[in-house]
Amino acid sequence: MPTAQKVVIEGPWQSSLTEVDVPEPIGNWALVKIHVAPMCTEYKAFLAGTPSAFLGHEAAGEVVAVGPAARVRVGDRVVAMPLAGCGLCPLCVAGDYIHCEQRPDMQALYGTREGAATYAQYLLKQDFLLMPIPEGVSYEHASLACCGIGPSFGAFHLLGLSAFDTVLITGLGPVGLGAVLNARFRGARVIAVDSVRYRAEKARTLGASAVLDPREPGIVDHIRDLTGGRGVDCALDCSGVVAAERLCIDATRRKGKIAFVGECNDELPIRVSPDMLRKGLMLIGSWHYNLNVYPQVMQVIQRSPAVETLISHVFPMSRVQEALETSASHETCKILLKPWE
């Protein structure tokens, strides 16, 4: 059986490459040769030293083998959507596979989980989660259709964000910076919040009209001053920090809308009467995006002049240790790994 390389985390600040078997696809699954693997929050396991053998959930690449029932072809250029779905339940059929409660068990199907990671040279994925890359779009740019641009696009789609709105974006990591790009593409005015100077400057480069430090006293009043005393029309938290989520609630105008995309397992204090009933707020949880809007996500990638700015570093996978250290610095936009270099 042929082998290929993937990344593992062995301990605190310790990563390496290891050889694994290349799996063969079955059913409607396909084998993708990964050309670009964007990095996300994997640096947290790297810092904590949590042993991890299946890293990453974003990829763009080329179909190199297919199962007998697969509806993609060898040679197709594709973006591999994160996670999986059964493909049959009402959520999957509607395009909201990310919320599927009947995801397939790779261990049960293949007898191994190899092929589940994207910090790797090969990936196994169901055919309906392999989205076509339009002609002329590079693998690098196409890979941003996952977490670089995808989460905030999905949230803004649900919020109905438009050029008539002012939006507050809290947390300017790669997802938050992608949100600035998406908001400006829609013509909205952006007020952003982050304490890291590098991120603040990037947000301004991407078109934010104001970037505030969350430690600033009276930040809610400052935001109100910037919006004629009303508060923002919409807010999006990309940080997963309770204080930022609370800021979104406090700084949004009456009858405004708020979406959360940042992962958070802490308790957010919400007062139903003053926060929800009296203000009439709409609070939305948004994880990824409906697959039916993928063509629109790709239009942002094709048409936004700021897309290249969202990519701050490109590393060969052979230098993954350096890539993870860079990711942990927080002074980055989206970092891309090249598994074959």
GROMACS .gro file of C-alpha atoms in nm:
model
  341
    1MET     CA    1   0.000   0.000   0.000
    2PRO     CA    2   0.142   0.346  -0.087
    3THR     CA    3   0.225   0.587   0.193
    4ALA     CA    4   0.218   0.965   0.232
    5GLN     CA    5   0.301   1.225   0.494
    6LYS     CA    6   0.090   1.406   0.750
    7VAL     CA    7   0.152   1.626   1.055
    8VAL     CA    8   0.122   1.512   1.416
    9ILE     CA    9   0.161   1.696   1.746
   10GLU     CA   10   0.371   1.504   1.996
   11GLY     CA   11   0.392   1.743   2.292
   12PRO     CA   12   0.411   2.110   2.392
   13TRP     CA   13   0.548   2.308   2.096
   14GLN     CA   14   0.645   1.980   1.925
   15SER     CA   15   0.522   1.877   1.582
   16SER     CA   16   0.658   1.639   1.321
   17LEU     CA   17   0.580   1.461   0.995
   18THR     CA   18   0.492   1.093   0.989
   19GLU     CA   19   0.427   0.833   0.719
   20VAL     CA   20   0.079   0.681   0.691
   21ASP     CA   21  -0.099   0.453   0.446
   22VAL     CA   22  -0.296   0.618   0.165
   23PRO     CA   23  -0.657   0.492   0.190
   24GLU     CA   24  -0.872   0.386  -0.102
   25PRO     CA   25  -1.215   0.551  -0.137
   26ILE     CA   26  -1.535   0.348  -0.121
   27GLY     CA   27  -1.900   0.427  -0.202
   28ASN     CA   28  -1.950   0.795  -0.280
   29TRP     CA   29  -1.619   0.897  -0.127
   30ALA     CA   30  -1.320   1.039  -0.316
   31LEU     CA   31  -0.949   1.069  -0.248
   32VAL     CA   32  -0.817   1.425  -0.279
   33LYS     CA   33  -0.454   1.517  -0.328
   34ILE     CA   34  -0.426   1.826  -0.108
   35HIS     CA   35  -0.251   2.119  -0.271
   36VAL     CA   36  -0.330   2.378  -0.002
   37ALA     CA   37  -0.430   2.328   0.362
   38PRO     CA   38  -0.526   2.650   0.544
   39MET     CA   39  -0.441   2.659   0.914
   40CYS     CA   40  -0.702   2.741   1.177
   41THR     CA   41  -0.704   2.686   1.557
   42GLU     CA   42  -0.475   2.382   1.553
   43TYR     CA   43  -0.205   2.592   1.721
   44LYS     CA   44  -0.400   2.558   2.049
   45ALA     CA   45  -0.326   2.184   2.066
   46PHE     CA   46   0.032   2.267   1.966
   47LEU     CA   47   0.070   2.507   2.260
   48ALA     CA   48  -0.104   2.277   2.506
   49GLY     CA   49   0.093   1.974   2.392
   50THR     CA   50  -0.223   1.774   2.330
   51PRO     CA   51  -0.114   1.469   2.124
   52SER     CA   52  -0.296   1.502   1.793
   53ALA     CA   53  -0.273   1.278   1.488
   54PHE     CA   54  -0.560   1.425   1.284
   55LEU     CA   55  -0.506   1.795   1.234
   56GLY     CA   56  -0.694   2.040   1.016
   57HIS     CA   57  -1.036   2.071   0.854
   58GLU     CA   58  -0.976   2.291   0.547
   59ALA     CA   59  -0.833   2.194   0.208
   60ALA     CA   60  -0.824   2.257  -0.163
   61GLY     CA   61  -0.690   2.002  -0.406
   62GLU     CA   62  -0.739   1.754  -0.689
   63VAL     CA   63  -0.948   1.437  -0.700
   64VAL     CA   64  -0.711   1.146  -0.771
   65ALA     CA   65  -0.932   0.842  -0.699
   66VAL     CA   66  -1.306   0.782  -0.655
   67GLY     CA   67  -1.537   0.523  -0.508
   68PRO     CA   68  -1.781   0.340  -0.740
   69ALA     CA   69  -2.075   0.566  -0.648
   70ALA     CA   70  -1.889   0.899  -0.641
   71ARG     CA   71  -2.027   1.185  -0.850
   72VAL     CA   72  -1.692   1.361  -0.889
   73ARG     CA   73  -1.424   1.266  -1.140
   74VAL     CA   74  -1.051   1.214  -1.126
   75GLY     CA   75  -0.887   1.543  -1.217
   76ASP     CA   76  -1.159   1.765  -1.066
   77ARG     CA   77  -1.024   2.069  -0.879
   78VAL     CA   78  -1.218   2.099  -0.554
   79VAL     CA   79  -1.258   2.272  -0.221
   80ALA     CA   80  -1.316   2.016   0.056
   81MET     CA   81  -1.577   2.139   0.301
   82PRO     CA   82  -1.502   2.084   0.672
   83LEU     CA   83  -1.644   1.791   0.870
   84ALA     CA   84  -1.901   1.552   0.719
   85GLY     CA   85  -2.271   1.472   0.691
   86CYS     CA   86  -2.491   1.176   0.612
   87GLY     CA   87  -2.603   1.337   0.285
   88LEU     CA   88  -2.959   1.207   0.331
   89CYS     CA   89  -3.125   1.383   0.625
   90PRO     CA   90  -3.333   1.702   0.573
   91LEU     CA   91  -3.045   1.920   0.695
   92CYS     CA   92  -2.797   1.771   0.448
   93VAL     CA   93  -3.044   1.782   0.159
   94ALA     CA   94  -3.112   2.150   0.233
   95GLY     CA   95  -2.739   2.229   0.227
   96ASP     CA   96  -2.697   2.262   0.604
   97TYR     CA   97  -2.490   1.943   0.637
   98ILE     CA   98  -2.272   2.110   0.904
   99HIS     CA   99  -2.557   2.052   1.154
  100CYS     CA  100  -2.612   1.687   1.058
  101GLU     CA  101  -2.670   1.455   1.356
  102GLN     CA  102  -2.590   1.136   1.164
  103ARG     CA  103  -2.236   1.194   1.042
  104PRO     CA  104  -2.058   0.887   0.905
  105ASP     CA  105  -1.803   0.710   1.124
  106MET     CA  106  -1.478   0.680   0.926
  107GLN     CA  107  -1.335   0.428   1.170
  108ALA     CA  108  -1.636   0.203   1.113
  109LEU     CA  109  -1.633   0.251   0.735
  110TYR     CA  110  -1.260   0.217   0.669
  111GLY     CA  111  -1.121   0.049   0.980
  112THR     CA  112  -0.901   0.357   1.028
  113ARG     CA  113  -0.930   0.734   1.050
  114GLU     CA  114  -0.645   0.792   0.805
  115GLY     CA  115  -0.768   1.033   0.543
  116ALA     CA  116  -0.956   1.251   0.793
  117ALA     CA  117  -0.680   1.511   0.841
  118THR     CA  118  -0.596   1.806   0.616
  119TYR     CA  119  -0.245   1.872   0.749
  120ALA     CA  120  -0.167   1.587   0.515
  121GLN     CA  121  -0.099   1.498   0.153
  122TYR     CA  122  -0.426   1.309   0.098
  123LEU     CA  123  -0.782   1.348   0.222
  124LEU     CA  124  -1.093   1.128   0.202
  125LYS     CA  125  -1.419   1.317   0.153
  126GLN     CA  126  -1.777   1.247   0.046
  127ASP     CA  127  -1.852   1.366  -0.306
  128PHE     CA  128  -2.124   1.618  -0.209
  129LEU     CA  129  -1.872   1.800   0.012
  130LEU     CA  130  -1.626   1.853  -0.274
  131MET     CA  131  -1.714   2.186  -0.432
  132PRO     CA  132  -1.580   2.274  -0.779
  133ILE     CA  133  -1.312   2.540  -0.815
  134PRO     CA  134  -1.392   2.775  -1.105
  135GLU     CA  135  -1.143   2.800  -1.389
  136GLY     CA  136  -0.883   3.066  -1.322
  137VAL     CA  137  -0.909   3.051  -0.942
  138SER     CA  138  -0.590   2.927  -0.775
  139TYR     CA  139  -0.587   2.658  -0.509
  140GLU     CA  140  -0.457   2.921  -0.265
  141HIS     CA  141  -0.749   3.157  -0.319
  142ALA     CA  142  -1.005   2.877  -0.343
  143SER     CA  143  -0.899   2.742  -0.004
  144LEU     CA  144  -1.031   3.061   0.157
  145ALA     CA  145  -1.384   2.933   0.086
  146CYS     CA  146  -1.352   2.732   0.408
  147CYS     CA  147  -1.272   2.924   0.729
  148GLY     CA  148  -1.106   3.228   0.573
  149ILE     CA  149  -1.423   3.371   0.420
  150GLY     CA  150  -1.689   3.105   0.480
  151PRO     CA  151  -1.805   3.149   0.843
  152SER     CA  152  -1.858   3.524   0.822
  153PHE     CA  153  -2.017   3.494   0.476
  154GLY     CA  154  -2.269   3.248   0.619
  155ALA     CA  155  -2.338   3.475   0.916
  156PHE     CA  156  -2.381   3.788   0.703
  157HIS     CA  157  -2.609   3.594   0.469
  158LEU     CA  158  -2.834   3.511   0.766
  159LEU     CA  159  -2.814   3.866   0.901
  160GLY     CA  160  -2.898   4.016   0.562
  161LEU     CA  161  -2.604   4.257   0.592
  162SER     CA  162  -2.611   4.528   0.327
  163ALA     CA  163  -2.455   4.858   0.223
  164PHE     CA  164  -2.709   5.039   0.443
  165ASP     CA  165  -2.569   4.880   0.762
  166THR     CA  166  -2.293   4.946   1.011
  167VAL     CA  167  -2.158   4.621   1.151
  168LEU     CA  168  -1.949   4.558   1.463
  169ILE     CA  169  -1.693   4.277   1.427
  170THR     CA  170  -1.524   4.153   1.746
  171GLY     CA  171  -1.214   3.936   1.725
  172LEU     CA  172  -0.978   3.993   1.431
  173GLY     CA  173  -0.809   3.660   1.389
  174PRO     CA  174  -0.823   3.509   1.039
  175VAL     CA  175  -1.200   3.456   1.062
  176GLY     CA  176  -1.260   3.811   1.187
  177LEU     CA  177  -1.037   3.962   0.920
  178GLY     CA  178  -1.228   3.758   0.663
  179ALA     CA  179  -1.542   3.912   0.810
  180VAL     CA  180  -1.405   4.262   0.748
  181LEU     CA  181  -1.340   4.163   0.386
  182ASN     CA  182  -1.691   4.017   0.348
  183ALA     CA  183  -1.860   4.317   0.509
  184ARG     CA  184  -1.676   4.563   0.288
  185PHE     CA  185  -1.756   4.354  -0.020
  186ARG     CA  186  -2.123   4.396   0.072
  187GLY     CA  187  -2.070   4.770   0.112
  188ALA     CA  188  -2.130   4.779   0.487
  189ARG     CA  189  -1.945   5.014   0.721
  190VAL     CA  190  -1.723   4.824   0.967
  191ILE     CA  191  -1.635   4.900   1.327
  192ALA     CA  192  -1.391   4.636   1.449
  193VAL     CA  193  -1.254   4.543   1.791
  194ASP     CA  194  -0.926   4.370   1.883
  195SER     CA  195  -0.633   4.435   2.114
  196VAL     CA  196  -0.354   4.303   1.887
  197ARG     CA  197  -0.195   4.588   1.691
  198TYR     CA  198  -0.107   4.371   1.390
  199ARG     CA  199  -0.471   4.264   1.354
  200ALA     CA  200  -0.598   4.619   1.398
  201GLU     CA  201  -0.374   4.743   1.118
  202LYS     CA  202  -0.481   4.458   0.891
  203ALA     CA  203  -0.846   4.539   0.956
  204ARG     CA  204  -0.784   4.900   0.853
  205THR     CA  205  -0.609   4.779   0.538
  206LEU     CA  206  -0.912   4.563   0.459
  207GLY     CA  207  -1.144   4.862   0.494
  208ALA     CA  208  -1.258   4.895   0.856
  209SER     CA  209  -1.355   5.257   0.926
  210ALA     CA  210  -1.267   5.230   1.296
  211VAL     CA  211  -1.077   4.974   1.503
  212LEU     CA  212  -1.114   4.991   1.881
  213ASP     CA  213  -0.925   4.827   2.168
  214PRO     CA  214  -1.162   4.618   2.386
  215ARG     CA  215  -0.976   4.741   2.696
  216GLU     CA  216  -1.082   5.098   2.621
  217PRO     CA  217  -1.299   5.247   2.900
  218GLY     CA  218  -1.647   5.333   2.780
  219ILE     CA  219  -1.618   5.137   2.457
  220VAL     CA  220  -1.995   5.098   2.425
  221ASP     CA  221  -2.037   5.475   2.446
  222HIS     CA  222  -1.763   5.516   2.186
  223ILE     CA  223  -1.944   5.283   1.949
  224ARG     CA  224  -2.267   5.472   2.005
  225ASP     CA  225  -2.087   5.799   1.931
  226LEU     CA  226  -1.970   5.649   1.600
  227THR     CA  227  -2.329   5.553   1.511
  228GLY     CA  228  -2.521   5.869   1.593
  229GLY     CA  229  -2.611   5.744   1.940
  230ARG     CA  230  -2.810   5.442   1.814
  231GLY     CA  231  -2.563   5.155   1.815
  232VAL     CA  232  -2.463   4.930   1.526
  233ASP     CA  233  -2.721   4.766   1.301
  234CYS     CA  234  -2.555   4.424   1.316
  235ALA     CA  235  -2.275   4.260   1.512
  236LEU     CA  236  -2.062   3.951   1.459
  237ASP     CA  237  -1.842   3.790   1.723
  238CYS     CA  238  -1.550   3.589   1.585
  239SER     CA  239  -1.353   3.565   1.911
  240GLY     CA  240  -1.553   3.322   2.123
  241VAL     CA  241  -1.481   3.548   2.422
  242VAL     CA  242  -1.774   3.617   2.655
  243ALA     CA  243  -1.679   3.984   2.702
  244ALA     CA  244  -1.685   4.031   2.324
  245GLU     CA  245  -2.020   3.854   2.291
  246ARG     CA  246  -2.157   4.080   2.564
  247LEU     CA  247  -2.018   4.386   2.383
  248CYS     CA  248  -2.208   4.282   2.070
  249ILE     CA  249  -2.533   4.270   2.269
  250ASP     CA  250  -2.472   4.603   2.442
  251ALA     CA  251  -2.351   4.793   2.134
  252THR     CA  252  -2.624   4.680   1.892
  253ARG     CA  253  -2.923   4.908   1.837
  254ARG     CA  254  -3.281   4.819   1.914
  255LYS     CA  255  -3.421   4.568   1.663
  256GLY     CA  256  -3.065   4.490   1.554
  257LYS     CA  257  -2.918   4.151   1.470
  258ILE     CA  258  -2.622   3.963   1.617
  259ALA     CA  259  -2.444   3.647   1.502
  260PHE     CA  260  -2.187   3.437   1.686
  261VAL     CA  261  -1.932   3.232   1.489
  262GLY     CA  262  -1.653   3.210   1.748
  263GLU     CA  263  -1.643   2.879   1.937
  264CYS     CA  264  -1.721   2.932   2.307
  265ASN     CA  265  -1.800   2.688   2.588
  266ASP     CA  266  -1.831   2.949   2.863
  267GLU     CA  267  -2.160   3.090   2.988
  268LEU     CA  268  -2.278   3.418   2.840
  269PRO     CA  269  -2.504   3.616   3.076
  270ILE     CA  270  -2.817   3.723   2.887
  271ARG     CA  271  -3.099   3.912   3.056
  272VAL     CA  272  -3.411   3.819   2.863
  273SER     CA  273  -3.617   4.132   2.933
  274PRO     CA  274  -3.363   4.417   2.889
  275ASP     CA  275  -3.146   4.241   2.629
  276MET     CA  276  -3.398   4.055   2.418
  277LEU     CA  277  -3.753   4.175   2.475
  278ARG     CA  278  -3.703   4.548   2.530
  279LYS     CA  279  -3.435   4.578   2.261
  280GLY     CA  280  -3.596   4.330   2.025
  281LEU     CA  281  -3.261   4.177   1.933
  282MET     CA  282  -3.224   3.878   1.705
  283LEU     CA  283  -2.943   3.644   1.816
  284ILE     CA  284  -2.813   3.388   1.563
  285GLY     CA  285  -2.569   3.101   1.597
  286SER     CA  286  -2.386   3.045   1.268
  287TRP     CA  287  -2.124   2.773   1.222
  288HIS     CA  288  -2.041   2.748   0.851
  289TYR     CA  289  -2.264   2.825   0.551
  290ASN     CA  290  -2.533   2.655   0.348
  291LEU     CA  291  -2.376   2.478   0.050
  292ASN     CA  292  -2.622   2.647  -0.185
  293VAL     CA  293  -2.444   2.981  -0.137
  294TYR     CA  294  -2.101   2.839  -0.229
  295PRO     CA  295  -2.114   3.008  -0.574
  296GLN     CA  296  -2.159   3.342  -0.398
  297VAL     CA  297  -1.866   3.271  -0.166
  298MET     CA  298  -1.657   3.201  -0.475
  299GLN     CA  299  -1.772   3.530  -0.630
  300VAL     CA  300  -1.626   3.714  -0.331
  301ILE     CA  301  -1.297   3.532  -0.387
  302GLN     CA  302  -1.301   3.610  -0.759
  303ARG     CA  303  -1.408   3.973  -0.733
  304SER     CA  304  -1.272   4.116  -0.407
  305PRO     CA  305  -0.943   4.304  -0.456
  306ALA     CA  306  -0.857   4.236  -0.091
  307VAL     CA  307  -0.846   3.855  -0.112
  308GLU     CA  308  -0.468   3.833  -0.145
  309THR     CA  309  -0.430   4.055   0.165
  310LEU     CA  310  -0.608   3.788   0.369
  311ILE     CA  311  -0.318   3.545   0.309
  312SER     CA  312  -0.027   3.650   0.529
  313HIS     CA  313   0.200   3.341   0.517
  314VAL     CA  314   0.255   3.036   0.297
  315PHE     CA  315   0.467   2.750   0.436
  316PRO     CA  316   0.575   2.417   0.293
  317MET     CA  317   0.446   2.139   0.519
  318SER     CA  318   0.808   2.040   0.576
  319ARG     CA  319   0.830   2.360   0.787
  320VAL     CA  320   0.511   2.297   0.985
  321GLN     CA  321   0.689   2.359   1.317
  322GLU     CA  322   0.764   2.714   1.208
  323ALA     CA  323   0.414   2.751   1.067
  324LEU     CA  324   0.253   2.650   1.398
  325GLU     CA  325   0.481   2.883   1.593
  326THR     CA  326   0.383   3.166   1.359
  327SER     CA  327   0.015   3.083   1.398
  328ALA     CA  328   0.051   3.094   1.777
  329SER     CA  329   0.195   3.447   1.758
  330HIS     CA  330  -0.148   3.589   1.660
  331GLU     CA  331   0.030   3.824   1.420
  332THR     CA  332  -0.109   3.658   1.111
  333CYS     CA  333  -0.400   3.655   0.872
  334LYS     CA  334  -0.463   3.320   0.703
  335ILE     CA  335  -0.165   3.082   0.692
  336LEU     CA  336  -0.152   2.825   0.411
  337LEU     CA  337   0.036   2.494   0.418
  338LYS     CA  338   0.166   2.327   0.102
  339PRO     CA  339   0.168   1.951   0.176
  340TRP     CA  340   0.390   1.857  -0.118
  341GLU     CA  341   0.670   2.101  -0.042
   0.00000   0.00000   0.00000
